[in-house]
Coordinates of C-alpha atoms in Angstrom, one line a residue:
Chain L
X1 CA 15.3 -109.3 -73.6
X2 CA 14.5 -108.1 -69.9
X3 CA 17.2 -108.7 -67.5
X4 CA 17.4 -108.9 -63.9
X5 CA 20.2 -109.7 -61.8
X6 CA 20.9 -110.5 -58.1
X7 CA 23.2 -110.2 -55.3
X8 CA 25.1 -111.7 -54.0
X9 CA 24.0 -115.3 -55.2
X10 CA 24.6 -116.2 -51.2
X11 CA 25.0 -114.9 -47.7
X12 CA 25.7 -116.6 -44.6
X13 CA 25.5 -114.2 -41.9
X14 CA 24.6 -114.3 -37.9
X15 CA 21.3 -113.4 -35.7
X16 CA 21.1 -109.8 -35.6
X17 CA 23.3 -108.8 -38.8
X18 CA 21.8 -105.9 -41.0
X19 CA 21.5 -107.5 -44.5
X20 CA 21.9 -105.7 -48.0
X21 CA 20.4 -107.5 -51.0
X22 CA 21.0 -106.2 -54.6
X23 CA 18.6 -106.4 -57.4
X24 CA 19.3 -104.9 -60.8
X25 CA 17.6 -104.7 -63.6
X26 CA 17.3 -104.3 -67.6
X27 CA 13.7 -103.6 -69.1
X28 CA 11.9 -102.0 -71.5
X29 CA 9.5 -99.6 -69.9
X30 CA 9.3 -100.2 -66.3
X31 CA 6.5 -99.8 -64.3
X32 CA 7.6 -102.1 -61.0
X33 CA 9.6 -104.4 -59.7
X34 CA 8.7 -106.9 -56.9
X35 CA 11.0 -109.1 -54.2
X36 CA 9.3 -112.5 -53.1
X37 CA 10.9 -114.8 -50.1
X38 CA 11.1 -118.6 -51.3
X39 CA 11.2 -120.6 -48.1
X40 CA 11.2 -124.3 -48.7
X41 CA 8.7 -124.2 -52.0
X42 CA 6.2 -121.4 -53.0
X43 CA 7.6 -118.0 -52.9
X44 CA 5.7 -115.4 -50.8
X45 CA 4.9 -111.4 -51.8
X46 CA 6.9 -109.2 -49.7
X47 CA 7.3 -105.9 -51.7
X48 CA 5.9 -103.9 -55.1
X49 CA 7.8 -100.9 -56.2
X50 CA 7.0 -98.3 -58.8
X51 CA 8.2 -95.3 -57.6
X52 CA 11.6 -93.9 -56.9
X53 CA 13.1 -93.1 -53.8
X54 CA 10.2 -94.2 -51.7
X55 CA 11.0 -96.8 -48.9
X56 CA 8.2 -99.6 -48.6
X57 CA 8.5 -101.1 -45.0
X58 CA 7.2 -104.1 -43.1
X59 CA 8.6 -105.2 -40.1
X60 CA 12.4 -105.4 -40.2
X61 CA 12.4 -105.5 -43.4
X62 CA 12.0 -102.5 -46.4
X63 CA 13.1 -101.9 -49.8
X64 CA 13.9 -99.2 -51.8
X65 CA 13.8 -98.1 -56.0
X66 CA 16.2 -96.5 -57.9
X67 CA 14.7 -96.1 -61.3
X68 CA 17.7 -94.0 -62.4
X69 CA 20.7 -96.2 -61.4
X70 CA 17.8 -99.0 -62.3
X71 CA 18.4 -101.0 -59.0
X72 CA 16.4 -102.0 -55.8
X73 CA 17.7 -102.9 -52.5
X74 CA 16.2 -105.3 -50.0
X75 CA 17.1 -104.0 -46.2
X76 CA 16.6 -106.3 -43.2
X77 CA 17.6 -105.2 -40.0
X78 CA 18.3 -107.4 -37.2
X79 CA 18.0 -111.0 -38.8
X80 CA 16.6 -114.0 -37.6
X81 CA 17.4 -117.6 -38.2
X82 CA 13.8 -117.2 -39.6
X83 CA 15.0 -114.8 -42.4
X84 CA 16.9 -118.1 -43.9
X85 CA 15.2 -118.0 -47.2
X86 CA 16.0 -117.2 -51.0
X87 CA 15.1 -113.7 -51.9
X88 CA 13.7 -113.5 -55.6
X89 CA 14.0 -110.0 -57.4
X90 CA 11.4 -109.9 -60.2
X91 CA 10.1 -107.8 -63.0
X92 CA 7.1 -107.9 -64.9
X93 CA 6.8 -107.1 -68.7
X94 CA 5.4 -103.5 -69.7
X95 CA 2.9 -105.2 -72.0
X96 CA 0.9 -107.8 -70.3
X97 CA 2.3 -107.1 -66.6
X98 CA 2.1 -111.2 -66.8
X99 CA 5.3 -112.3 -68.5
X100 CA 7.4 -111.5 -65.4
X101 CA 11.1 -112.0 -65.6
X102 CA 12.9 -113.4 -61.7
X103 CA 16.7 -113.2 -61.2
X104 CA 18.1 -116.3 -59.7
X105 CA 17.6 -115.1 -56.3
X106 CA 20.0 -114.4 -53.1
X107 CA 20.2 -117.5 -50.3
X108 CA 20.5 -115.7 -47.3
X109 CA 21.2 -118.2 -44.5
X110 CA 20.7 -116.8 -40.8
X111 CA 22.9 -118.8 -38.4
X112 CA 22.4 -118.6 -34.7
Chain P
X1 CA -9.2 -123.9 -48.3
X2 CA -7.4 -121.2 -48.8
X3 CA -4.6 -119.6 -51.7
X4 CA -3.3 -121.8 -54.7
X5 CA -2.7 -125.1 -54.0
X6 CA -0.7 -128.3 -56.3
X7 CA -1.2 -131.7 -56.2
X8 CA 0.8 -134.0 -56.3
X9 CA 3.5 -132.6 -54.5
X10 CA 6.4 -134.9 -55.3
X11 CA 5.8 -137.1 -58.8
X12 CA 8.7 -139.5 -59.8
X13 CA 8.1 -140.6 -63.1
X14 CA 9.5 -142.4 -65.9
X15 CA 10.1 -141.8 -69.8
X16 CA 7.9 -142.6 -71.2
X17 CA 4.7 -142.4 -68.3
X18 CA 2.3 -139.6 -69.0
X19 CA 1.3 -137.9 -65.5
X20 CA -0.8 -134.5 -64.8
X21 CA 0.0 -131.6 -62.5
X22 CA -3.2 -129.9 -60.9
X23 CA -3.4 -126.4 -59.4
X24 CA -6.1 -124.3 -58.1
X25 CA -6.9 -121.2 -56.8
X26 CA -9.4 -120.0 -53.9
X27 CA -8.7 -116.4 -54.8
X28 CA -10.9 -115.2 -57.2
X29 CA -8.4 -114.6 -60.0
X30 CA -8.7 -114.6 -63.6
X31 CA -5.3 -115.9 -64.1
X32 CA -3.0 -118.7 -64.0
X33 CA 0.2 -119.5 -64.8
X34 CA 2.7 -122.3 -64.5
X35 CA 6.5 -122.1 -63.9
X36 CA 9.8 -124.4 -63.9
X37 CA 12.3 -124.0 -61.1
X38 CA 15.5 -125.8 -62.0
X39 CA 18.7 -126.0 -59.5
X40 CA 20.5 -122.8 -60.2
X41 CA 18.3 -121.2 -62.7
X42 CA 15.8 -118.3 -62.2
X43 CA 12.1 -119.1 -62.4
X44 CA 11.0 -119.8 -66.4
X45 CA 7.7 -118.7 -67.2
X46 CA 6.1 -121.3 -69.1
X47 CA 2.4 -120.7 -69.7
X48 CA -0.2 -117.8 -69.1
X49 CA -4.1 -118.4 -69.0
X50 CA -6.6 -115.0 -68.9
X51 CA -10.1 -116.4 -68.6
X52 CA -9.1 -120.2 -69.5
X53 CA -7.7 -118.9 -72.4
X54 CA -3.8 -119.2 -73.3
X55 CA -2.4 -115.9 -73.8
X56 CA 1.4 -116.9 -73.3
X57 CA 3.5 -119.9 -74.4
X58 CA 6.9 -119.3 -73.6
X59 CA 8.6 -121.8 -76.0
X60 CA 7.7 -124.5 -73.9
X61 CA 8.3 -128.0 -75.6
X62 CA 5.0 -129.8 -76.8
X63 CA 5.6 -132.8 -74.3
X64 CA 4.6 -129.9 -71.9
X65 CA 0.3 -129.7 -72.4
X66 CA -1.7 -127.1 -70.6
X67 CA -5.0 -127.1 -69.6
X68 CA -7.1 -124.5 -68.3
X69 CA -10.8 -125.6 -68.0
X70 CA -12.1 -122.9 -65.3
X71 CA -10.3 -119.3 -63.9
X72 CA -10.0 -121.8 -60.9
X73 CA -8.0 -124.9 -62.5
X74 CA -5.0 -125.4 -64.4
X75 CA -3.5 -129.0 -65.7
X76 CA -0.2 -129.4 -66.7
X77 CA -0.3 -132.7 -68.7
X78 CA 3.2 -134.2 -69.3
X79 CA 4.1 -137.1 -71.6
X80 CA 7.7 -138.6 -72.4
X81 CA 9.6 -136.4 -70.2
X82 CA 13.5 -136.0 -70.3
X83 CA 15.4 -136.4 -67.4
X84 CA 16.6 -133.0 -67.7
X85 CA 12.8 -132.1 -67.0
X86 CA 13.1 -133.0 -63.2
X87 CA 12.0 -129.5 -61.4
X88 CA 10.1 -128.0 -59.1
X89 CA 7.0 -126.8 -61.0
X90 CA 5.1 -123.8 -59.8
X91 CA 1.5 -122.8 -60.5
X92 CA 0.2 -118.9 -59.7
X93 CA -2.4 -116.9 -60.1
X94 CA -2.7 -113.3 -60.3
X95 CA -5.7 -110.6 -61.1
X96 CA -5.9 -110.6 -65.1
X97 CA -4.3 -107.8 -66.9
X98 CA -7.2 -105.9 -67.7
X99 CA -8.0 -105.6 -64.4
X100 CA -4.9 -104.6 -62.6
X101 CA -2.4 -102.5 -63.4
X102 CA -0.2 -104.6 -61.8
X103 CA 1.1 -108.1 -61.2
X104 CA 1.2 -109.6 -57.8
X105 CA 1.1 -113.1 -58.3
X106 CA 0.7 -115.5 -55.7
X107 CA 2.1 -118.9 -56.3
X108 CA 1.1 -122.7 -55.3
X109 CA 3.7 -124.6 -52.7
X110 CA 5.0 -126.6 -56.1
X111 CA 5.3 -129.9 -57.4
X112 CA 8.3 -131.2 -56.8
X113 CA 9.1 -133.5 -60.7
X114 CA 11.6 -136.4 -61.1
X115 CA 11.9 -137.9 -64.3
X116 CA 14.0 -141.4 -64.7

């Protein structure tokens, strides 16, 4: 069964902290991985992955694969109370590329 | 309108009421799906549609009836409901898998589900 696992499960940290998030994984033939922000309700795309060692980047935040170590890390740099938000680490099935498994997600709360 | 919206957002309901979830898509994708959020617990996959037609039922309990009449629309029917049912639901929609290669899904603001 495919596995993904975050964290931490929480982080409380203040405007203009550098944040780490951990995502790591267990599946059967990997082909990507993707992070989503929940804010309030539906959760919003922020990265795909596929390939090793290369940084995707978008604003202050970027993430990076390891597809050796199988983990991802979710980088933002100089946070903002707008960051609060869960951070969902998912991974979609090698067959369909539909039956995605999410880990529980990191609550990162921004405090002013 | 645009992305995938859900109606109702909120729905308190008892036992034995039977309610629908409705979701829709302005994106032009070939596939939906429907999710459970509980407190504490990663997102469940609980149904997949390709071209109105179910291509994944994730174990989901039979009080749980999907409905897919149009690439654009998906139903979640639900009928004497547990308590331990209360979630948020999600609906999302993606490209189909034979036309991408991969899965970006994009997901509906929810439906937030109490059962009594």
């Amino acid at each position: 069964e495919d596995k993904v696992v975050q964290s931490p499960l929480s982080l409380v940290v203040h405007e203009g902290d550098t944040v780490t998030l951990n995502c790591s994984y267990e599946v059967t033939n990997f082909r990507s991985l993707l992070w989503y922000k929940q804010e309030k309700k539906a959760p919003t795309f922020l990265f795909m992955l596929t390939s090793s060692g290369i940084e995707k980047k978008s604003g202050r935040l970027s993430s990076i694969l390891d597809k050796k170590e199988l983990f991802s890390i979710l980088n933002i740099t100089a946070t903002q109370t707008g960051d609060s938000a869960v951070y969902l680490c998912a991974v979609p099935d090698s067959g369909g590329y539909q039956k995605v498994t999410f880990g529980i997600g990191t609550k990162l709360q921004v405090i002013p | 309108e645009t992305g995938v919206t859900q109606t109702p957002r909120h729905l308190v309901m008892g036992m034995t009421n039977k309610k629908s979830l409705k979701c829709e898509q302005h994106l032009g994708h070939n596939a939906m799906y429907w999710y459970k959020q509980s407190a504490k617990k990663p997102l469940e996959l609980m149904f997949v549609y390709n071209f109105k037609e179910q291509t994944e039922n994730n174990s989901v309990p039979s009080r749980f009836s999907p409905e897919c009449p149009n690439s654009s629309h998906l139903f979640l029917h639900l009928h004497t409901l547990q308590p331990e049912d209360s979630a948020l639901y999600l609906c999302a929609s993606s490209q189909d898998r034979r036309s991408s290669p991969y899965n970006e899904q994009f997901f509906g603001p929810g439906t937030r589900l109490t059962v009594l």
